[in-house]
Each structure stands twice: as structure tokens, then as C-alpha cells.
Amino acid sequence: MRIPLDREGGAPLYRQIADHLRQGIVRGSLEPGLRLPATRRLAGDLGVNRITVETAYAELQAEGLVASRLGSGTYVLPPLPQTSLPSGSPAAPWPLWQQELERARPISTEVLRDEVSAGAGSPRTTGASRLTRALGVPGPAQGQGAPGSRQAAAPGSHGAALIDLASGRGDPALFPIDDFRRMLQAVLHRDGVAALDYGEHRGYAPLREVIAHILASQGLPARAENVLITAGSQQVLALVAQLLLRPGDAVIVESPTYGGALDLFRMLDLKVIGVGTDAHGLQVETLEPSLQRHHPKLIYTIPNFHNPTGSCLDGQRRRRLIELAERYNVPLLEDDFVGDLRYDGRAQPALKALDPGGRVIYASTFSKMLMPGLRVGFLLADGPVYQRLVECKRVNDLATSNLLQRALEAYVTVGRYQTHLRRACRRYRRRRDAMLQAIQRHLPRGVRLDPPLGGLFVWLRLPPGMDSGRLLAAARREGVSFAPGRRFFPGGKEGASHLRLNFAAQTEAEITEGVKRLGEAMRKDARRRTGKA
Amino acid sequence: MRIPLDREGGAPLYRQIADHLRQGIVRGSLEPGLRLPATRRLAGDLGVNRITVETAYAELQAEGLVASRLGSGTYVLPPLPQTSLPSGSPAAPWPLWQQELERARPISTEVLRDEVSAGAGSPRTTGASRLTRALGVPGPAQGQGAPGSRQAAAPGSHGAALIDLASGRGDPALFPIDDFRRMLQAVLHRDGVAALDYGEHRGYAPLREVIAHILASQGLPARAENVLITAGSQQVLALVAQLLLRPGDAVIVESPTYGGALDLFRMLDLKVIGVGTDAHGLQVETLEPSLQRHHPKLIYTIPNFHNPTGSCLDGQRRRRLIELAERYNVPLLEDDFVGDLRYDGRAQPALKALDPGGRVIYASTFSKMLMPGLRVGFLLADGPVYQRLVECKRVNDLATSNLLQRALEAYVTVGRYQTHLRRACRRYRRRRDAMLQAIQRHLPRGVRLDPPLGGLFVWLRLPPGMDSGRLLAAARREGVSFAPGRRFFPGGKEGASHLRLNFAAQTEAEITEGVKRLGEAMRKDARRRTGKA
């Protein structure tokens, strides 16, 4: 038998021999029952030590590919039917359970991609760049240049980079990166390997203390023993859903709401019931019939600077919501992802601050205020549900990275948080104002919005007949992106007349230019429709 | 109305006024329907500007606590029934849904605590210290000093620190902490905020490349596009279970198996079916009846250096296992948490390496080889299930910390991994040998074990009549801890006759002393039983 051997710097010879034979067996070129050459003979053929061949055979035997019979030699064993197919061959059929997965309705495939990867620093394949490429393919209407379209805005010819108004996060330039780097160093010096060992499931105790103090300073009394550190606020949603909900259970959400929550609930086969919203948040007045009809196991709500609408739940409604949740025995999950980013008006108390005990699970995160890539968020809960959520965290991923928790604890003090918060609010308020001004100046009159008092987003209602999905393609050709409304609605389809703009992640100049481009896309869309009509 | 105001350095006056009134309303001392003082009047009473009072009233109104009627003044609104209870009062009843949670059977409350926090650096309340305290309470048999017990080993008088042989991890002293610190710095310098922004859901592409190369170098062909980065291998288990299983579904596990998997499956209300093991791993020969009877939706297996038994699945059984999984259309989840830590014998191919395509989901982690506190693990899967798992990861926590992934990628190269692996294997081999020797010397003859060829654990079968739960209390009094068998069995009760020792996390001297103490505990236990008989 001739086996190609690389004698200079390759793998050990016995390994090369075994690899070659294994390949032959798996591919079927060495058939079951075949007797392999005697070790002495093959050693002579290959010019290697006999022990080398014996070692190779022993390896194959340990893998169950060959068997040696005493005094009779070494034989190829019958392979599995499947292993006779070349591994990775596209012709190899997936097992049945995988084929079923393939047929199953995928949960939304794009909702979070943009939220997460838009503007991400990595130049490598991100969701956003995939999406850009996918949508960059000239559409059917492209290149036909509706009469009157300006040359500078001609399809595909936009010289400037895409202005991303689709993102779901704040401005990375506010991230205190140098401070944080120093804290990482300090923590590794101070704590040594302890910083890299497992920590408490519910999170590093001093960080839980800091969080409790920050919450209290913002008007939400909290104790460290009611705080659980998670991998961002998304994980709070996942843990609560895993603990309290079973497939088929109903969950009430605002319509529209955060797409990442909708995707989670769909993944878990829940029945998602949307309740309408207006400029003052969830229409709590219309909630009761849904509670009576659907017997939901959870109400998920974003009372402050809602995603995507930017609205803030009215104080009366807050109290009524807690009252209804109590009467119908439904847990409330309060997602306060940007509750502190307030630019106007008065602070509303968190639902959790109105909770007489154990009615509300409060979720928040450092992702929007500090650094999304840390993946550190937290929940606040009291009553038996707290310990169950800790267990849930434990079976999901044991604990959140100890090192990052310690560095965050070293960095975040109440004072520093307040300073950072003030700076962020100042900057974002200006940007919000720039966006509102640009909208008034550059968008068609039929566009409607409620100016947000805080948060990251402006939510637009389009003029009749305009579809945000179709508009997105046109807007990208103009060099601007946004989050189309569809992804925020439980039904998916209601969102055609809406879109979400992020004003926090871009400079005022970019915002103005981006809205201008959006206006251009809208006018082209209107002209095309008028032209067709 | 008299309201105490702190005029020097306290909160703004309007805030203090609002806080005081709010407290009165919530506590019920200001009753519904009560008319608050006119703003002019209260301003005069308190010696503040009238606008200050108006601002305070406006804040309460925004919170829904009061309402102002034009020309008639400001009135206290009816509070919720619950808010009349002092917040946080222990007398406040939990809502019904919480009371039900309280009654529900908790999942095991200790299985992972020890695995995770034993030896953790934080001196603050960790699971281990709680457990130590819980078990440190003198038991009923204590202090009676069985005749012949040596003074040095008398209950409670052990001067030396507890030797922890219960841990589930490797030796923290091997963690390359200085290298890693440098890499963190380098990455933050190189990538700036990109390192702290969201990344790809499935993980940082260059890290996935490195992982694919390491797997290939260890004999498992892999491509980066089939790798998904997770928060440790525990999250792989959680994602796979969430995707493929629904409450009531059956899952097959080895009996015994990893306690963290059992807890996860219990949390998800799965039917856990244990199949027996022997010195060569899962008894695949006895698997088929379980497949026929229970129609499991998943087989979870640890083929290499099993937790807790240390056994390695035989090559023939590996192929038979894949064949059966194929025939009965059951996905295989291969947990290879320490597959590379081999001290003797030949490497078995991973089940995944024998997979003709899409049959096996492979899970591994950097927690045991490098640093547990990083919480970075990964899975390898092909076919439609891969993309579904990525979606599952996304709805659970968006992505694993970008910064840590980048630092890990900068640190881990194939060459460095191999070097680190060799060093770990050398050290752990010596420790295993020290433990086996100490067991032979210091433990009673009736103790049985199969010497492990790799991994972290030795699994002991106790002499008839000895109970590992009872023994643990005695052992702790002698100054040594171990993982009792009960936590590794699906049924929970079968484990009384077994215990698990970790030989990787302690020095040879500590191992020898620890086993000696364990022997002393066993002898005392035997004498007590004999004395009673």
C-alpha cells in the first residue's frame, strides 16, 4: 500500500498513515472486510518503523474503524451507511429532525440584525453589511429615473456613505473607553485570577450594590439582594419568559413594541397579544378586555421613552396598569432600557416604584448608557420569583462574566453615572431637536409624529399610500437607512405606514443630511405613485 | 401644612415637597379626596417661592397621585388598594402568581453552586460559603467523639483550611492572566469603541476562525461558519434545549451525568431518561429500548472524560450511538467540556467527527482550559439547526461580550493553545496520579474506581452501607469536601453510594492530605455504623 507521507515538518508519520487509511475507510475506497497489510509489510513499503504502523492501526481500532483478530491481521469494519458519504457533501441529506426545522417558520430574520450591527466597528460580515448588500441590488424601479429627479440623488450614484438612522443604540463616542481600560487593568492587578474565575450566579455583590444605589438615586428604591446581573436586558426578557411562560401561553405587549421581544416570544411559541398605544403610551383603558379574553401570563411593557414610539406612559395609566395586573394576577415586566435619558418634562416613577411588592419585574441595562458590547444588564425583582430567576440564570449560562462585572463596578459610581447621564442627555437633546427641525424642513407635510421627551427614537407615521418597507429600499439608494415599522408589530403587517429614526447615534450634521435624503426618497416615492396612478 | 425641608445641600426644594406629599399619599395619611393647600398658601407656610410648590404639585400630578381641577384646587386621587400598604412591608402578601412559584418544586438548589463557586476568589457571600455555613452546623453525631478518634481530627478542631475536592474546574494558577491582560489592552487600543459595541450574534468572526483551526488541529474538521460563540458550554445546552425541546418532551442522558444539565432539563419541565454507564461510557447496547419507549427529542452525552465518572466512550459505541440516533431520528448533543485533557491512551474521535452531516451538535468551552469567568464557549453545528441556534442566541442575549471575544482571539492561537494544553496535561496527569496513589493508600479497601484517562475527576463507589450525603458532613468536619453522587443522577436518589473528587484544582500535597482526611471520615463513618449495629 502506498501512502503519501510528508517527512519534513508535517504531522507525525503514524498520524499521517492513520489519516490516510481513515479517509479511505470513510469514503468507502477501503471496503468493509478488507484486510489491511501486515504491519511489518507496510512498514517496509513505507520505509518507516514497524511501531509507527502499529500505532496508526491502534488509533484506527480505538476509533472503531478497524478490528484486529489475533493471529489473523487487521480488518476494516463495516462503516455506518452515512459515513460512506463524503462528509460535508451537499448531496448528504439532513436528518429528518433537521428537515423539519428547515420547514418551520423562521422567526423574523432581520429585526435585530440592524439594531445590533448597524454601525458596528467590525468591517467583517455583519448583519448590516449583509443587509446592505442584499438591498443594494438595483430594484425593478431603479435606473428609470422618474422625471425631475436630481442627478445628485440618482440611484446608486450617491457618493456619501450611508447615514444609519436605523440603529438601536446610543453614541459610541460617549463610551468612556480609556477610563474603562484603566479599570480593567486595575481589577486584574487587584483581584488576579479571582477576576477570571466563576462568580456568584446572581452577579458580583459590589456591582449589585452600585446598581441598587444608582436606582435609588433615580427614584427607585432597591436593595442589592433583589438585583440579578444578566447578559444585557435581552436576557432579562429571556429568563422571565423561560420561567413564567410555556408554549401557547398568551403575553400582552404594546403594539408596536421592541422587535427583540417579539422575536423571543415567537421563538418560544407564545401567543402575542398587542394592545394599542398613543402619545401617552399603552392604552391601558383598552387592556381589560384582552386580560379577560386571553388570560395572559405576562404583560411586557416599556413605559419610558418607548421603543419604537418614544412615548412615555402617563402617570394615571401607570397606576391603573398595576391595578389591572393585580386584579387579573398577571406579572408585569417593565423594560426600562433608557428610562434615565430624559430631555424634557418630569420624571415618571418607574412602575416598579409603584409596586407594593412582587408585582413588577424591572429590567434595565448598561448597553445604552455605557457600552453595548459589554453585555451587562440587570433585573430587579422581589418575592419568590427572584430566587427562581437566579436559578434560571444559572441553568442558562451560570453567571455573567466576572471580569466585566468587576471592571464595571470599579468604573461606575453614582456620581460618575450622574455625570455621564447629564452629558448624554445634553448631547442627545440637541440631536433630537436637530432631527425634529430637519423633519419639519425636509419631510413632506403628511408625515406625523409625537415629539419624544427622551430616549433614542422618533417614530414617524407616513402619509397615506406610502409603505415603509418599499421606502427603505429607496432611502438606501439615497444614502440613508431607518428601521421600518413592520418589525415592531406583533402582527408584522400593520407597520407599513410607520418607521423609526434614531437621533442619538449620529451627529447633528449627519442627522440633518440623513433626514434630507429621507425626504428626497419620500418625494420620489410619492411621484412614482402619482405617476403610476 | 408643615413639611421638613433641608435647605443646605439636600435635593431641590420642589422635590423634597413632592417626596413628602407622595409618601403621605402612598401611606394613606393624606386621604383620597383631600384638597391640598393652595400653592400660594403652602409657599407662604414653607417660605419658598410659589413656583416651587407648583412644580411639586405638577410632579405629583404627572405621577397620577393628584389631580387639579381648574379654579378648585388640587386633590388627592384614590390610591390603589396595594399602595396603601407600606412598600416592602413583610406583611404585604405576594401576588398569587408568586405564591404559586413559591409552592412549585425548586430545581436542585445546590448542584451547581459548588461547581461554580468553590474556591472562587470573592470573599463575599458565594454559594460555597453559604453551603459551608449550612453544613458547618454541628450535626447530631458531632462532639460525641467515637472511641479511638484522634485528637487532631476531632470535630470542629481541624486547624487547616478546607481542601476543596468538590470543584468542577481546572487550576486557576494555569490561567495566563498577564498575557490576557496585555491582550485586553492591545484590543482596546487597536479597536477602540468597536470592541465595546455590539458584535455579530454568532460571534466575532476571527475568533470563530481560530476555534475552527483549533478543532481541526485536534482532529475535528470544522469551519468558522458552523461555529457559534456562547456564554460558556452551559449556554449551548440551554440554547439547544430551548430550540429542540418543549415541556414534557423526553431527553436521554447518561446516568450519572453533569448536574447542570439535569437542572436545566428540570427547569424546562422535560422528562429526563437516564441510561446506564460503565467504564467505557454510555451503555449504548441498552439504549434502544429507551429510544423505542420514550421517543426522546434529544440525546445529551459527554463522551470524553465524562463528568462525573471520568470515563471515555469506546470507539465502537461511538459509531453505534450515531447509528441509533440516525435510525430513531434523535439529535445528539455532544458535550466535550474537557475533551483535550487526555493523559493516557489514544484520542477518540469526537462524535461530531464521525457525523456524516447534521446529526451531532458539538459543545465546548474555554472555561476549563483557560478562564471560567470569561464565560466564553461555543458550539459546532451544521444544517438548518445552525441558523436556528443563532436566532436562539440572539433572542436570548443578542451576543456574547464583544470585548472578551476579541481579547480571546488575540490571545489564543493554535500554537499557544497546544502549548497551554501540554502544560495543563502534564500538571493534571501528575495530580491524577497523586490522587490515585493517595486513594490506594488512605481509603478503605471497599472503595472502587476506574482510573480516568483524562479530564478533571475521579469517581468513587463507596463500600456497601456508606452514604455520600452523610459522609460529606463528616468529611467537612475533617477538612475536605467533595461532590456527593446524588446531584449527578436523574432520579437524584441513586447517588448515595458515589462521590466525585476533583484532582485538577489542587496541588499534589493538598490532594494527598485531602484524600487522607477523606479516609479518616470514612473510617469514622464505618465505626459509627459498626458501633450502632
PDB file of N, CA and C in Angstrom, chain A residues 243-300:
ATOM      1  N   LEU A 243     -39.079  31.314  32.569  1.00  0.00           N
ATOM      2  CA  LEU A 243     -39.592  30.912  33.879  1.00  0.00           C
ATOM      3  C   LEU A 243     -41.112  30.916  33.929  1.00  0.00           C
ATOM      4  N   LEU A 244     -41.724  31.954  33.369  1.00  0.00           N
ATOM      5  CA  LEU A 244     -43.158  32.161  33.628  1.00  0.00           C
ATOM      6  C   LEU A 244     -44.065  31.685  32.508  1.00  0.00           C
ATOM      7  N   LEU A 245     -43.524  31.398  31.336  1.00  0.00           N
ATOM      8  CA  LEU A 245     -44.371  31.113  30.189  1.00  0.00           C
ATOM      9  C   LEU A 245     -44.086  29.737  29.611  1.00  0.00           C
ATOM     10  N   ARG A 246     -45.113  29.129  29.061  1.00  0.00           N
ATOM     11  CA  ARG A 246     -44.986  27.857  28.374  1.00  0.00           C
ATOM     12  C   ARG A 246     -45.589  28.006  26.985  1.00  0.00           C
ATOM     13  N   PRO A 247     -45.170  27.175  26.027  1.00  0.00           N
ATOM     14  CA  PRO A 247     -45.689  27.320  24.659  1.00  0.00           C
ATOM     15  C   PRO A 247     -47.214  27.428  24.649  1.00  0.00           C
ATOM     16  N   GLY A 248     -47.729  28.351  23.867  1.00  0.00           N
ATOM     17  CA  GLY A 248     -49.170  28.551  23.782  1.00  0.00           C
ATOM     18  C   GLY A 248     -49.703  29.602  24.745  1.00  0.00           C
ATOM     19  N   ASP A 249     -48.938  29.924  25.775  1.00  0.00           N
ATOM     20  CA  ASP A 249     -49.374  30.961  26.710  1.00  0.00           C
ATOM     21  C   ASP A 249     -49.477  32.309  26.002  1.00  0.00           C
ATOM     22  N   ALA A 250     -50.375  33.146  26.517  1.00  0.00           N
ATOM     23  CA  ALA A 250     -50.531  34.484  25.946  1.00  0.00           C
ATOM     24  C   ALA A 250     -49.667  35.483  26.699  1.00  0.00           C
ATOM     25  N   VAL A 251     -49.092  36.411  25.965  1.00  0.00           N
ATOM     26  CA  VAL A 251     -48.333  37.514  26.555  1.00  0.00           C
ATOM     27  C   VAL A 251     -48.826  38.811  25.924  1.00  0.00           C
ATOM     28  N   ILE A 252     -49.076  39.807  26.768  1.00  0.00           N
ATOM     29  CA  ILE A 252     -49.562  41.093  26.257  1.00  0.00           C
ATOM     30  C   ILE A 252     -48.387  42.044  26.070  1.00  0.00           C
ATOM     31  N   VAL A 253     -48.366  42.696  24.908  1.00  0.00           N
ATOM     32  CA  VAL A 253     -47.309  43.667  24.613  1.00  0.00           C
ATOM     33  C   VAL A 253     -47.971  44.924  24.065  1.00  0.00           C
ATOM     34  N   GLU A 254     -47.223  46.022  24.093  1.00  0.00           N
ATOM     35  CA  GLU A 254     -47.685  47.188  23.376  1.00  0.00           C
ATOM     36  C   GLU A 254     -47.598  46.913  21.877  1.00  0.00           C
ATOM     37  N   SER A 255     -48.476  47.522  21.125  1.00  0.00           N
ATOM     38  CA  SER A 255     -48.404  47.406  19.676  1.00  0.00           C
ATOM     39  C   SER A 255     -48.307  48.818  19.119  1.00  0.00           C
ATOM     40  N   PRO A 256     -47.100  49.192  18.664  1.00  0.00           N
ATOM     41  CA  PRO A 256     -45.882  48.409  18.446  1.00  0.00           C
ATOM     42  C   PRO A 256     -45.050  48.254  19.713  1.00  0.00           C
ATOM     43  N   THR A 257     -44.029  47.386  19.614  1.00  0.00           N
ATOM     44  CA  THR A 257     -43.086  47.205  20.721  1.00  0.00           C
ATOM     45  C   THR A 257     -41.715  46.792  20.180  1.00  0.00           C
ATOM     46  N   TYR A 258     -40.791  46.582  21.096  1.00  0.00           N
ATOM     47  CA  TYR A 258     -39.415  46.184  20.767  1.00  0.00           C
ATOM     48  C   TYR A 258     -39.393  44.861  19.974  1.00  0.00           C
ATOM     49  N   GLY A 259     -38.773  44.889  18.804  1.00  0.00           N
ATOM     50  CA  GLY A 259     -38.751  43.709  17.947  1.00  0.00           C
ATOM     51  C   GLY A 259     -38.050  42.510  18.566  1.00  0.00           C
ATOM     52  N   GLY A 260     -37.034  42.751  19.377  1.00  0.00           N
ATOM     53  CA  GLY A 260     -36.307  41.655  20.013  1.00  0.00           C
ATOM     54  C   GLY A 260     -37.178  40.892  20.994  1.00  0.00           C
ATOM     55  N   ALA A 261     -38.158  41.569  21.598  1.00  0.00           N
ATOM     56  CA  ALA A 261     -39.098  40.881  22.482  1.00  0.00           C
ATOM     57  C   ALA A 261     -40.056  40.035  21.653  1.00  0.00           C
ATOM     58  N   LEU A 262     -40.537  40.599  20.561  1.00  0.00           N
ATOM     59  CA  LEU A 262     -41.451  39.846  19.690  1.00  0.00           C
ATOM     60  C   LEU A 262     -40.772  38.578  19.191  1.00  0.00           C
ATOM     61  N   ASP A 263     -39.526  38.701  18.772  1.00  0.00           N
ATOM     62  CA  ASP A 263     -38.802  37.531  18.268  1.00  0.00           C
ATOM     63  C   ASP A 263     -38.645  36.472  19.347  1.00  0.00           C
ATOM     64  N   LEU A 264     -38.310  36.913  20.543  1.00  0.00           N
ATOM     65  CA  LEU A 264     -38.167  35.977  21.654  1.00  0.00           C
ATOM     66  C   LEU A 264     -39.479  35.239  21.886  1.00  0.00           C
ATOM     67  N   PHE A 265     -40.569  35.993  21.967  1.00  0.00           N
ATOM     68  CA  PHE A 265     -41.857  35.370  22.270  1.00  0.00           C
ATOM     69  C   PHE A 265     -42.282  34.418  21.149  1.00  0.00           C
ATOM     70  N   ARG A 266     -41.962  34.771  19.920  1.00  0.00           N
ATOM     71  CA  ARG A 266     -42.286  33.869  18.811  1.00  0.00           C
ATOM     72  C   ARG A 266     -41.453  32.596  18.899  1.00  0.00           C
ATOM     73  N   MET A 267     -40.177  32.767  19.206  1.00  0.00           N
ATOM     74  CA  MET A 267     -39.292  31.594  19.323  1.00  0.00           C
ATOM     75  C   MET A 267     -39.840  30.611  20.355  1.00  0.00           C
ATOM     76  N   LEU A 268     -40.467  31.137  21.401  1.00  0.00           N
ATOM     77  CA  LEU A 268     -40.974  30.288  22.474  1.00  0.00           C
ATOM     78  C   LEU A 268     -42.426  29.857  22.222  1.00  0.00           C
ATOM     79  N   ASP A 269     -42.908  30.078  20.998  1.00  0.00           N
ATOM     80  CA  ASP A 269     -44.264  29.657  20.617  1.00  0.00           C
ATOM     81  C   ASP A 269     -45.332  30.253  21.516  1.00  0.00           C
ATOM     82  N   LEU A 270     -45.175  31.511  21.867  1.00  0.00           N
ATOM     83  CA  LEU A 270     -46.181  32.177  22.691  1.00  0.00           C
ATOM     84  C   LEU A 270     -47.213  32.859  21.801  1.00  0.00           C
ATOM     85  N   LYS A 271     -48.364  33.116  22.393  1.00  0.00           N
ATOM     86  CA  LYS A 271     -49.406  33.854  21.694  1.00  0.00           C
ATOM     87  C   LYS A 271     -49.218  35.318  22.064  1.00  0.00           C
ATOM     88  N   VAL A 272     -48.829  36.135  21.107  1.00  0.00           N
ATOM     89  CA  VAL A 272     -48.513  37.527  21.398  1.00  0.00           C
ATOM     90  C   VAL A 272     -49.733  38.399  21.114  1.00  0.00           C
ATOM     91  N   ILE A 273     -50.230  39.071  22.155  1.00  0.00           N
ATOM     92  CA  ILE A 273     -51.417  39.908  22.030  1.00  0.00           C
ATOM     93  C   ILE A 273     -50.986  41.369  22.102  1.00  0.00           C
ATOM     94  N   GLY A 274     -51.227  42.125  21.039  1.00  0.00           N
ATOM     95  CA  GLY A 274     -50.861  43.535  21.038  1.00  0.00           C
ATOM     96  C   GLY A 274     -52.000  44.415  21.542  1.00  0.00           C
ATOM     97  N   VAL A 275     -51.664  45.382  22.376  1.00  0.00           N
ATOM     98  CA  VAL A 275     -52.633  46.383  22.827  1.00  0.00           C
ATOM     99  C   VAL A 275     -52.136  47.738  22.323  1.00  0.00           C
ATOM    100  N   GLY A 276     -53.058  48.546  21.831  1.00  0.00           N
ATOM    101  CA  GLY A 276     -52.698  49.788  21.161  1.00  0.00           C
ATOM    102  C   GLY A 276     -51.992  50.801  22.062  1.00  0.00           C
ATOM    103  N   THR A 277     -51.290  51.727  21.416  1.00  0.00           N
ATOM    104  CA  THR A 277     -50.592  52.802  22.128  1.00  0.00           C
ATOM    105  C   THR A 277     -50.986  54.135  21.506  1.00  0.00           C
ATOM    106  N   ASP A 278     -50.778  55.208  22.254  1.00  0.00           N
ATOM    107  CA  ASP A 278     -50.932  56.541  21.697  1.00  0.00           C
ATOM    108  C   ASP A 278     -49.802  57.418  22.238  1.00  0.00           C
ATOM    109  N   ALA A 279     -49.955  58.723  22.149  1.00  0.00           N
ATOM    110  CA  ALA A 279     -48.869  59.618  22.555  1.00  0.00           C
ATOM    111  C   ALA A 279     -48.532  59.464  24.035  1.00  0.00           C
ATOM    112  N   HIS A 280     -49.434  58.870  24.826  1.00  0.00           N
ATOM    113  CA  HIS A 280     -49.175  58.699  26.255  1.00  0.00           C
ATOM    114  C   HIS A 280     -48.932  57.247  26.615  1.00  0.00           C
ATOM    115  N   GLY A 281     -48.460  56.467  25.639  1.00  0.00           N
ATOM    116  CA  GLY A 281     -48.072  55.089  25.920  1.00  0.00           C
ATOM    117  C   GLY A 281     -49.219  54.110  25.765  1.00  0.00           C
ATOM    118  N   LEU A 282     -49.066  52.964  26.363  1.00  0.00           N
ATOM    119  CA  LEU A 282     -50.050  51.888  26.294  1.00  0.00           C
ATOM    120  C   LEU A 282     -51.439  52.413  26.634  1.00  0.00           C
ATOM    121  N   GLN A 283     -52.417  52.060  25.810  1.00  0.00           N
ATOM    122  CA  GLN A 283     -53.794  52.479  26.087  1.00  0.00           C
ATOM    123  C   GLN A 283     -54.381  51.552  27.142  1.00  0.00           C
ATOM    124  N   VAL A 284     -54.056  51.863  28.370  1.00  0.00           N
ATOM    125  CA  VAL A 284     -54.421  50.965  29.465  1.00  0.00           C
ATOM    126  C   VAL A 284     -55.937  50.796  29.544  1.00  0.00           C
ATOM    127  N   GLU A 285     -56.671  51.820  29.088  1.00  0.00           N
ATOM    128  CA  GLU A 285     -58.134  51.745  29.143  1.00  0.00           C
ATOM    129  C   GLU A 285     -58.668  50.566  28.333  1.00  0.00           C
ATOM    130  N   THR A 286     -57.937  50.173  27.297  1.00  0.00           N
ATOM    131  CA  THR A 286     -58.433  49.096  26.427  1.00  0.00           C
ATOM    132  C   THR A 286     -57.830  47.749  26.798  1.00  0.00           C
ATOM    133  N   LEU A 287     -57.116  47.708  27.911  1.00  0.00           N
ATOM    134  CA  LEU A 287     -56.387  46.495  28.278  1.00  0.00           C
ATOM    135  C   LEU A 287     -57.307  45.421  28.839  1.00  0.00           C
ATOM    136  N   GLU A 288     -58.318  45.828  29.581  1.00  0.00           N
ATOM    137  CA  GLU A 288     -59.089  44.867  30.363  1.00  0.00           C
ATOM    138  C   GLU A 288     -59.740  43.758  29.519  1.00  0.00           C
ATOM    139  N   PRO A 289     -60.367  44.103  28.386  1.00  0.00           N
ATOM    140  CA  PRO A 289     -60.949  43.016  27.580  1.00  0.00           C
ATOM    141  C   PRO A 289     -59.912  41.962  27.173  1.00  0.00           C
ATOM    142  N   SER A 290     -58.687  42.405  26.860  1.00  0.00           N
ATOM    143  CA  SER A 290     -57.643  41.442  26.495  1.00  0.00           C
ATOM    144  C   SER A 290     -57.286  40.558  27.680  1.00  0.00           C
ATOM    145  N   LEU A 291     -57.268  41.141  28.854  1.00  0.00           N
ATOM    146  CA  LEU A 291     -56.969  40.346  30.053  1.00  0.00           C
ATOM    147  C   LEU A 291     -58.062  39.298  30.267  1.00  0.00           C
ATOM    148  N   GLN A 292     -59.294  39.699  30.033  1.00  0.00           N
ATOM    149  CA  GLN A 292     -60.402  38.768  30.251  1.00  0.00           C
ATOM    150  C   GLN A 292     -60.428  37.676  29.183  1.00  0.00           C
ATOM    151  N   ARG A 293     -60.147  38.051  27.968  1.00  0.00           N
ATOM    152  CA  ARG A 293     -60.277  37.091  26.885  1.00  0.00           C
ATOM    153  C   ARG A 293     -59.098  36.123  26.827  1.00  0.00           C
ATOM    154  N   HIS A 294     -57.870  36.644  27.009  1.00  0.00           N
ATOM    155  CA  HIS A 294     -56.698  35.814  26.689  1.00  0.00           C
ATOM    156  C   HIS A 294     -56.006  35.215  27.916  1.00  0.00           C
ATOM    157  N   HIS A 295     -56.384  35.632  29.108  1.00  0.00           N
ATOM    158  CA  HIS A 295     -55.722  35.135  30.328  1.00  0.00           C
ATOM    159  C   HIS A 295     -54.206  35.125  30.172  1.00  0.00           C
ATOM    160  N   PRO A 296     -53.617  36.271  29.891  1.00  0.00           N
ATOM    161  CA  PRO A 296     -52.172  36.295  29.631  1.00  0.00           C
ATOM    162  C   PRO A 296     -51.391  35.920  30.887  1.00  0.00           C
ATOM    163  N   LYS A 297     -50.205  35.371  30.665  1.00  0.00           N
ATOM    164  CA  LYS A 297     -49.323  35.006  31.766  1.00  0.00           C
ATOM    165  C   LYS A 297     -48.275  36.084  32.031  1.00  0.00           C
ATOM    166  N   LEU A 298     -48.264  37.128  31.186  1.00  0.00           N
ATOM    167  CA  LEU A 298     -47.270  38.192  31.347  1.00  0.00           C
ATOM    168  C   LEU A 298     -47.726  39.424  30.571  1.00  0.00           C
ATOM    169  N   ILE A 299     -47.459  40.593  31.161  1.00  0.00           N
ATOM    170  CA  ILE A 299     -47.594  41.852  30.419  1.00  0.00           C
ATOM    171  C   ILE A 299     -46.190  42.436  30.294  1.00  0.00           C
ATOM    172  N   TYR A 300     -45.765  42.626  29.057  1.00  0.00           N
ATOM    173  CA  TYR A 300     -44.442  43.204  28.803  1.00  0.00           C
ATOM    174  C   TYR A 300     -44.635  44.646  28.347  1.00  0.00           C
TER     175      TYR A 300
END
